[in-house]
Coordinates of N, CA and C in Angstrom, one line a residue:
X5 N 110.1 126.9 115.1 CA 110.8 127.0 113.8 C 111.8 125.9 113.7
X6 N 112.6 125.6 114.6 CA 113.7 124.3 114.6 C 112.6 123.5 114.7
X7 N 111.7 122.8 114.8 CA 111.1 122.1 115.0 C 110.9 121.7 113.2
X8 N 110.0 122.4 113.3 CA 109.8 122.5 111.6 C 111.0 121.9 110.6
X9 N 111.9 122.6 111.1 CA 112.9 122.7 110.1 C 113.5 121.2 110.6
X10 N 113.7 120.4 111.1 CA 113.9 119.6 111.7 C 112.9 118.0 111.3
X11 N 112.2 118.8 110.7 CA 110.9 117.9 110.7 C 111.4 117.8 108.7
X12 N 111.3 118.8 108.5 CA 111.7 118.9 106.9 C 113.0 118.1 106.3
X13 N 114.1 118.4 107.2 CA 115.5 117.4 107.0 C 115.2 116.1 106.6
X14 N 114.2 115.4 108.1 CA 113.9 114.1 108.0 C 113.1 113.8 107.0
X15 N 111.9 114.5 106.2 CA 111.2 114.0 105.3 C 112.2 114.6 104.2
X16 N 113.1 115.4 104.0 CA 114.2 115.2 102.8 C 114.9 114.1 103.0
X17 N 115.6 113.2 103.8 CA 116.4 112.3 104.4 C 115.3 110.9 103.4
X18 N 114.5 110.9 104.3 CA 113.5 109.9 103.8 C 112.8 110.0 102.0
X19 N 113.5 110.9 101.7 CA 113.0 111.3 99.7 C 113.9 110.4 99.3
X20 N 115.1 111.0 100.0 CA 116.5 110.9 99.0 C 116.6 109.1 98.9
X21 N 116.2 108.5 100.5 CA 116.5 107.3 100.9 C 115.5 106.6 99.7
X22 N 114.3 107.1 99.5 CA 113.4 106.6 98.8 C 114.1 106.4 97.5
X23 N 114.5 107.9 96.8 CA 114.8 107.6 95.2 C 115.2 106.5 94.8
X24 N 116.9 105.9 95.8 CA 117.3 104.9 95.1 C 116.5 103.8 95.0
X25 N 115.4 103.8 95.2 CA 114.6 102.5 94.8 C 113.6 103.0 94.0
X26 N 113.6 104.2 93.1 CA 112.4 104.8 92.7 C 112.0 104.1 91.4
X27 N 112.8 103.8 90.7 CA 112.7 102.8 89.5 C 112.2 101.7 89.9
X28 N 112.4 100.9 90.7 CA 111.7 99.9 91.3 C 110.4 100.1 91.5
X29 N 109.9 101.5 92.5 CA 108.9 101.5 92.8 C 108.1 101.6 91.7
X30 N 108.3 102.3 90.7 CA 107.7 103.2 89.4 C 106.7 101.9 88.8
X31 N 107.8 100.9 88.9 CA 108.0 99.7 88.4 C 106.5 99.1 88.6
X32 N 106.4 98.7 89.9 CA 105.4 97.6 90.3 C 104.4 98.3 91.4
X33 N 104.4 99.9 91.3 CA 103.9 100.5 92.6 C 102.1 100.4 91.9
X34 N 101.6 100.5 91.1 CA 100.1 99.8 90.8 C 99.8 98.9 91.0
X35 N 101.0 97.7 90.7 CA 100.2 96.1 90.8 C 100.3 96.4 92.7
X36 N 101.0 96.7 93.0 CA 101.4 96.3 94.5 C 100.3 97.3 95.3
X37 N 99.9 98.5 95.2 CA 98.8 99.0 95.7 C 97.6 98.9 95.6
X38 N 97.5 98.0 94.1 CA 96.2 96.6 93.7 C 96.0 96.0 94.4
X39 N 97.1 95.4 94.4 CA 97.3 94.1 95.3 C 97.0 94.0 97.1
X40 N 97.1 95.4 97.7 CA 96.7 95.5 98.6 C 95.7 96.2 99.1
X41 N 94.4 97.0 98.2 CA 93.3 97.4 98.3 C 92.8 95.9 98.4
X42 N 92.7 95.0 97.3 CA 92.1 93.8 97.4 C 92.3 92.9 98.8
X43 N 93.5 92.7 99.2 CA 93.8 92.2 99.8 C 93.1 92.8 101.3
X44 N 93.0 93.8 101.8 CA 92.9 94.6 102.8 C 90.9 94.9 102.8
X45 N 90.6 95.2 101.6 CA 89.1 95.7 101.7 C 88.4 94.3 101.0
X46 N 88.2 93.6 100.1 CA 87.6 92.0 99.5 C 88.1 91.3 100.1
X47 N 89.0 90.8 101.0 CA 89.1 89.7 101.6 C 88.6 89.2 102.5
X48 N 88.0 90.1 103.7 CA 87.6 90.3 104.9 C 85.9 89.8 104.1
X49 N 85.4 90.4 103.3 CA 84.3 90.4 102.6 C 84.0 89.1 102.2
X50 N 84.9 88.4 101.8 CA 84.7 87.1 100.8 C 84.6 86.2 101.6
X51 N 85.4 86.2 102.9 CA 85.5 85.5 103.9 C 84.4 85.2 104.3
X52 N 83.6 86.0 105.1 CA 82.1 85.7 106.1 C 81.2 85.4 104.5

């Protein structure tokens, strides 16, 4: 149970730290997860 609960704090801890950048993310969070399917799965591809 403290385990859990302990586990929960930290992923609350890690929201809050998140939000102040949430506008940002909102922002460019498509181009940038675009940007890295390509980058990560077609590149390796295009290469050989």
């Amino acid at each position: 149970m403290n385990i859990m609960k302990c586990k929960i704090e930290k992923c609350d801890e890690h929201k809050s730290s998140l939000l102040v950048d949430k506008k940002n993310i909102d922002k460019s969070w498509e181009d940038e997860l675009s940007q890295w399917i390509i980058e990560e799965f077609y590149s390796p591809y295009q290469a050989s």
